[in-house]
Amino acid sequence: MLIDTYGRVATDLRVSLTDRCNLRCTYCMPEEGLQWLAKPDLLTDDEIVRLIDIAVTSLGIEEVRFTGGEPLLRPGLVGIVERVAALDPRPQMSLTTNGIGLKRTATALKAAGLDRVNVSLDTLRPDVFKTLTRRDRHKDVIEGLYAARDAGLTPVKVNSVLMPGLNDDEAPDLLAWAVEHDYELRFIEQMPLDAQHGWKRDGMITAGDILTSLRTRFELTPEGAEKRGSAPAERWLVDGGPHVVGVIASVTRPFCSACDRTRLTADGQVRTCLFAREETDLRAALRSDAPDEEIARIWRLAMWGKKAGAGLDDPSFIQPDRPMSAIGG
């Protein structure tokens, strides 16, 4: 079991498979990209599967989410999914992606055992997409979403970040489109995880702003805390249901007290929180032939030291050294 001093138990593992990405989203990284991890620093496929095996069989992990960077850039992704699906007990598996490579991989990922996907899409307008991501790939993401739905990677969840002056007027249109195509839309407040450290609380589009905008066109009924559980998204029924819309308000409505997540970076570091500045090295233990029991002990110790919250409401908050692309969402 992965328990901390506040009694929270981690059952959800987020695994970053690569720090690389084929987009350059303005809220994540600079236009020129970043200094990528050297290949020897990355966990191998075997190391990733071994750590997930330890997490599932010895530490109580029930759900595994593959992230990046962009996880579809990982050459061995399908094989990793297939091997994790063969674990006993078998964890639920999902993947967070920008969707660009889904058209060609969705069917193979479903056959390997992947359960569902989260796809990032911030706008319905190709010109705005190009401005936000610095790449002209809007059509590819839309086609990837269709492919995921057709392959049965459902529910397909769409993650959107609203940015002032760019797409902050699109919330109702995005929800209408998601309802039409049977996707579950989730808005995410912009978080201080950009490589440029340009994030400012003033001017960000808040959960309150998003809900006010949505209510100009839709009737929203809260699902309630009981249904939410430890999920990061608060959800509302849209016009009485069955469709729902979620808002992940990491900044203005933090949910740290119910957090059930632990994170593994692409280079084998445990992070107890997306906003943590400390990491615990599992790669060194792996490569020094430590037994599974020792790796599990190190992981438990790391989680025991998890802080009460992310500290975003603290005026002295300092952004993590790694951008979103390096630690996974």
Coordinates of C-alpha atoms in Angstrom, one line a residue:
M1 CA 0.0 0.0 0.0
L2 CA 1.1 3.5 -0.8
I3 CA -0.1 5.6 2.1
D4 CA 1.0 9.0 3.3
T5 CA 0.9 10.7 6.8
Y6 CA -2.5 12.3 6.0
G7 CA -4.1 8.9 5.5
R8 CA -4.4 9.2 1.7
V9 CA -3.8 6.0 -0.3
A10 CA -2.5 6.1 -3.8
T11 CA -4.2 3.6 -6.2
D12 CA -3.7 5.6 -9.4
L13 CA -0.3 5.6 -11.1
R14 CA 0.6 8.1 -13.8
V15 CA 3.5 6.9 -16.0
S16 CA 5.3 9.3 -18.3
L17 CA 6.8 7.3 -21.2
T18 CA 8.7 10.2 -22.8
D19 CA 9.4 13.8 -22.3
R20 CA 9.2 14.5 -26.1
C21 CA 6.2 16.0 -27.8
N22 CA 5.3 16.8 -31.4
L23 CA 3.4 20.0 -30.4
R24 CA 4.7 23.2 -28.8
C25 CA 1.7 24.3 -26.7
T26 CA 2.2 27.9 -25.4
Y27 CA 1.2 26.9 -21.9
C28 CA 3.7 24.0 -21.8
M29 CA 6.9 24.7 -23.6
P30 CA 8.8 27.3 -25.7
E31 CA 8.6 27.3 -29.5
E32 CA 12.1 25.9 -29.9
G33 CA 11.3 22.9 -27.6
L34 CA 13.3 21.7 -24.6
Q35 CA 16.5 19.9 -23.9
W36 CA 15.2 16.3 -24.2
L37 CA 16.4 13.5 -21.9
A38 CA 19.2 11.4 -23.3
K39 CA 18.1 7.9 -24.3
P40 CA 20.3 6.2 -21.6
D41 CA 18.4 8.2 -19.0
L42 CA 15.0 7.0 -20.1
L43 CA 13.5 3.9 -18.6
T44 CA 13.5 0.9 -21.0
D45 CA 10.3 -0.9 -21.8
D46 CA 11.3 -3.7 -19.4
E47 CA 12.0 -1.3 -16.6
I48 CA 8.7 0.4 -17.1
V49 CA 6.8 -2.9 -17.0
R50 CA 8.7 -4.1 -14.0
L51 CA 7.9 -0.9 -12.0
I52 CA 4.3 -1.1 -12.9
D53 CA 4.3 -4.8 -11.9
I54 CA 5.7 -3.9 -8.5
A55 CA 3.1 -1.1 -8.1
V56 CA 0.2 -3.3 -9.0
T57 CA 1.2 -6.5 -7.2
S58 CA 2.9 -5.1 -4.1
L59 CA 1.7 -1.5 -3.7
G60 CA -2.0 -1.6 -4.4
I61 CA -2.1 0.3 -7.7
E62 CA -5.4 -0.3 -9.5
E63 CA -5.3 2.2 -12.4
V64 CA -2.4 3.1 -14.7
R65 CA -2.4 6.2 -16.9
F66 CA 0.2 6.5 -19.6
T67 CA 1.3 10.1 -20.3
G68 CA 4.2 12.0 -21.7
G69 CA 5.3 14.3 -23.2
E70 CA 3.3 12.6 -26.0
P71 CA 3.1 8.9 -25.2
L72 CA 2.3 7.9 -28.8
L73 CA 5.9 8.9 -29.6
R74 CA 7.1 5.9 -27.5
P75 CA 8.1 3.2 -30.0
G76 CA 7.3 0.3 -27.6
L77 CA 3.9 1.7 -26.4
V78 CA 1.7 -1.1 -27.8
G79 CA 4.0 -3.8 -26.3
I80 CA 4.0 -2.1 -22.9
V81 CA 0.2 -1.9 -22.9
E82 CA 0.0 -5.6 -23.8
R83 CA 2.4 -6.6 -21.1
V84 CA 0.7 -4.5 -18.4
A85 CA -2.7 -6.0 -19.5
A86 CA -1.3 -9.4 -18.7
L87 CA -0.5 -8.6 -15.1
D88 CA -2.5 -10.2 -12.3
P89 CA -4.4 -8.3 -11.0
R90 CA -4.9 -6.4 -14.2
P91 CA -5.0 -2.7 -13.7
Q92 CA -7.4 -0.4 -15.6
M93 CA -5.3 1.4 -18.3
S94 CA -5.8 4.7 -20.0
L95 CA -3.7 7.1 -22.0
T96 CA -3.4 10.9 -22.2
T97 CA -2.5 12.1 -25.7
N98 CA -2.6 15.0 -28.0
G99 CA -4.4 12.7 -30.5
I100 CA -2.1 13.3 -33.5
G101 CA -1.1 9.6 -33.8
L102 CA -4.4 8.0 -32.7
K103 CA -5.8 7.5 -36.2
R104 CA -3.0 4.9 -36.9
T105 CA -2.7 3.4 -33.4
A106 CA -6.2 3.3 -31.8
T107 CA -7.1 -0.1 -33.0
A108 CA -3.8 -1.7 -32.0
L109 CA -3.9 -0.1 -28.6
K110 CA -7.4 -1.4 -28.0
A111 CA -6.4 -4.9 -29.1
A112 CA -3.4 -4.7 -26.7
G113 CA -5.7 -4.0 -23.8
L114 CA -5.9 -0.2 -23.4
D115 CA -9.3 0.7 -21.9
R116 CA -9.7 4.4 -22.8
V117 CA -8.1 7.6 -23.8
N118 CA -8.0 11.3 -22.8
V119 CA -7.3 13.6 -25.8
S120 CA -6.2 17.2 -25.5
L121 CA -8.0 19.6 -27.7
D122 CA -8.4 23.3 -26.8
T123 CA -10.2 24.7 -29.8
L124 CA -12.5 23.8 -32.6
R125 CA -10.9 26.5 -34.9
P126 CA -7.8 25.3 -36.9
D127 CA -6.3 28.8 -36.9
V128 CA -6.5 29.1 -33.1
F129 CA -5.1 25.5 -32.8
K130 CA -2.1 26.5 -34.8
T131 CA -1.5 29.6 -32.7
L132 CA -1.9 27.6 -29.4
T133 CA 0.2 24.6 -30.4
R134 CA 2.5 26.2 -33.1
R135 CA 1.7 23.3 -35.4
D136 CA -1.0 22.9 -38.1
R137 CA -2.3 19.5 -36.9
H138 CA -6.0 20.2 -36.0
K139 CA -7.3 17.8 -38.6
D140 CA -5.1 15.0 -37.3
V141 CA -6.5 15.4 -33.7
I142 CA -10.1 15.4 -34.9
E143 CA -9.4 12.2 -36.9
G144 CA -7.7 10.7 -33.9
L145 CA -10.7 11.3 -31.8
Y146 CA -13.0 9.6 -34.3
A147 CA -10.6 6.6 -34.5
A148 CA -10.5 6.3 -30.7
R149 CA -14.3 6.3 -30.4
D150 CA -14.6 3.8 -33.3
A151 CA -12.0 1.5 -31.7
G152 CA -13.9 1.4 -28.5
L153 CA -11.5 3.4 -26.3
T154 CA -14.4 4.8 -24.4
P155 CA -15.4 6.9 -22.7
V156 CA -13.3 9.2 -24.9
K157 CA -12.5 12.2 -22.7
V158 CA -11.5 15.6 -24.2
N159 CA -9.3 17.9 -22.1
S160 CA -9.4 21.6 -22.9
V161 CA -7.4 24.6 -21.5
L162 CA -8.9 28.0 -22.1
M163 CA -6.4 30.9 -22.6
P164 CA -7.3 34.6 -22.4
G165 CA -7.7 36.3 -25.8
L166 CA -7.3 33.0 -27.8
N167 CA -10.1 30.5 -27.0
D168 CA -11.7 31.8 -23.9
D169 CA -15.0 32.3 -25.8
E170 CA -15.2 28.7 -27.0
A171 CA -16.5 26.9 -23.9
P172 CA -20.1 26.5 -25.0
D173 CA -19.1 25.6 -28.5
L174 CA -16.7 22.9 -27.3
L175 CA -19.4 21.4 -25.0
A176 CA -22.0 21.4 -27.8
W177 CA -19.5 19.6 -30.1
A178 CA -18.6 17.1 -27.4
V179 CA -22.2 16.2 -26.7
E180 CA -22.9 15.8 -30.4
H181 CA -19.9 13.4 -30.8
D182 CA -20.5 11.6 -27.5
Y183 CA -17.2 12.7 -25.9
E184 CA -16.8 13.7 -22.3
L185 CA -15.4 17.2 -22.1
R186 CA -13.3 18.4 -19.2
F187 CA -11.9 21.9 -18.9
I188 CA -8.6 22.2 -17.0
E189 CA -7.5 25.5 -15.4
Q190 CA -4.1 26.6 -16.8
M191 CA -1.5 25.4 -14.3
P192 CA 1.9 26.8 -13.4
L193 CA 3.9 24.1 -15.3
D194 CA 5.1 25.9 -18.3
A195 CA 8.9 25.8 -19.1
Q196 CA 9.0 29.6 -19.5
H197 CA 7.6 30.1 -16.0
G198 CA 5.3 32.7 -17.6
W199 CA 2.1 31.6 -15.7
K200 CA 0.3 34.3 -13.8
R201 CA -2.7 33.8 -11.6
D202 CA -4.1 37.2 -12.6
G203 CA -6.0 36.9 -15.9
M204 CA -6.2 33.1 -15.9
I205 CA -9.6 31.5 -16.9
T206 CA -11.0 30.1 -13.7
A207 CA -13.5 27.3 -13.1
G208 CA -16.0 30.0 -12.2
D209 CA -15.4 31.8 -15.5
I210 CA -15.9 28.5 -17.4
L211 CA -19.1 27.6 -15.6
T212 CA -20.6 31.1 -16.1
S213 CA -19.8 30.8 -19.8
L214 CA -21.3 27.3 -20.2
R215 CA -24.5 28.4 -18.4
T216 CA -25.3 30.9 -21.1
R217 CA -26.3 27.9 -23.2
F218 CA -26.7 24.9 -21.0
E219 CA -28.4 23.9 -17.7
L220 CA -25.8 22.4 -15.4
T221 CA -26.7 20.1 -12.5
P222 CA -23.9 19.1 -10.1
E223 CA -23.3 15.4 -9.8
G224 CA -22.1 15.9 -6.2
A225 CA -19.1 14.9 -4.1
E226 CA -20.3 11.4 -3.5
K227 CA -20.1 10.6 -7.2
R228 CA -16.8 12.5 -7.6
G229 CA -14.8 10.5 -5.1
S230 CA -11.1 11.1 -5.6
A231 CA -11.4 12.2 -9.2
P232 CA -9.8 15.5 -10.1
A233 CA -12.8 16.7 -12.1
E234 CA -16.0 18.1 -10.6
R235 CA -18.8 17.1 -13.0
W236 CA -22.1 18.5 -14.0
L237 CA -25.0 16.9 -15.9
V238 CA -25.7 18.8 -19.1
D239 CA -29.3 19.7 -19.6
G240 CA -30.3 16.9 -17.2
G241 CA -28.0 14.2 -18.7
P242 CA -26.9 11.7 -19.7
H243 CA -23.9 13.8 -21.0
V244 CA -21.6 15.4 -18.4
V245 CA -19.0 18.1 -18.4
G246 CA -16.1 18.3 -16.0
V247 CA -13.9 21.1 -14.6
I248 CA -10.5 20.4 -13.1
A249 CA -9.8 23.4 -10.9
S250 CA -6.3 22.6 -9.7
V251 CA -5.7 26.3 -8.9
T252 CA -8.9 27.8 -7.6
R253 CA -10.6 24.7 -6.1
P254 CA -7.7 22.3 -5.2
F255 CA -8.6 18.7 -4.4
C256 CA -5.4 17.7 -2.7
S257 CA -7.2 16.2 0.4
A258 CA -8.6 13.4 -1.8
C259 CA -5.6 12.8 -4.0
D260 CA -5.0 9.1 -4.8
R261 CA -2.2 9.5 -7.4
T262 CA 1.5 8.7 -7.6
R263 CA 3.7 9.6 -10.6
L264 CA 6.6 8.0 -12.4
T265 CA 8.7 10.2 -14.7
A266 CA 10.2 9.0 -18.0
D267 CA 13.6 8.8 -16.3
G268 CA 12.4 6.7 -13.3
Q269 CA 11.7 9.3 -10.6
V270 CA 8.8 9.1 -8.2
R271 CA 6.8 12.3 -7.9
T272 CA 4.2 12.5 -5.1
C273 CA 2.5 15.5 -6.7
L274 CA 2.4 17.2 -10.1
F275 CA 3.7 20.3 -8.4
A276 CA 6.4 18.7 -6.3
R277 CA 10.0 19.9 -6.4
E278 CA 11.4 16.7 -4.9
E279 CA 11.8 13.4 -6.6
T280 CA 12.8 9.9 -5.5
D281 CA 15.1 7.9 -7.8
L282 CA 13.9 4.4 -8.6
R283 CA 16.0 4.0 -11.8
A284 CA 19.2 3.8 -9.7
A285 CA 17.7 1.0 -7.7
L286 CA 16.6 -0.8 -10.8
R287 CA 20.0 -0.6 -12.4
S288 CA 21.8 -1.7 -9.3
D289 CA 19.9 -5.0 -9.3
A290 CA 17.8 -4.1 -6.2
P291 CA 15.1 -6.7 -5.5
D292 CA 11.5 -5.8 -6.0
E293 CA 11.0 -5.6 -2.2
E294 CA 13.6 -2.9 -1.9
I295 CA 12.2 -0.9 -4.8
A296 CA 8.7 -1.2 -3.2
R297 CA 10.2 0.0 0.1
I298 CA 11.8 3.1 -1.5
W299 CA 8.5 3.9 -3.2
R300 CA 6.5 3.6 0.1
L301 CA 9.0 5.8 1.8
A302 CA 8.6 8.5 -0.9
M303 CA 4.8 8.5 -0.6
W304 CA 4.9 8.6 3.2
G305 CA 6.6 12.0 2.8
K306 CA 3.9 13.4 0.5
K307 CA 2.9 17.0 1.5
A308 CA -0.6 18.0 2.5
G309 CA -1.2 20.1 -0.7
A310 CA 0.3 21.6 -3.8
G311 CA 0.7 25.0 -2.2
L312 CA -0.7 27.0 -5.1
D313 CA -2.5 29.3 -2.7
D314 CA 0.8 30.1 -0.9
P315 CA 2.2 33.5 -2.1
S316 CA 5.7 32.0 -1.9
F317 CA 4.8 29.1 -4.3
I318 CA 7.7 28.3 -6.6
Q319 CA 7.1 26.4 -9.8
P320 CA 8.6 22.9 -10.2
D321 CA 11.8 22.7 -12.2
R322 CA 10.3 20.3 -14.7
P323 CA 7.6 21.5 -17.2
M324 CA 4.4 19.6 -17.8
S325 CA 6.0 17.8 -20.8
A326 CA 8.6 16.1 -18.6
I327 CA 6.3 14.8 -15.8
G328 CA 3.0 13.9 -17.3
G329 CA -0.5 15.2 -16.7

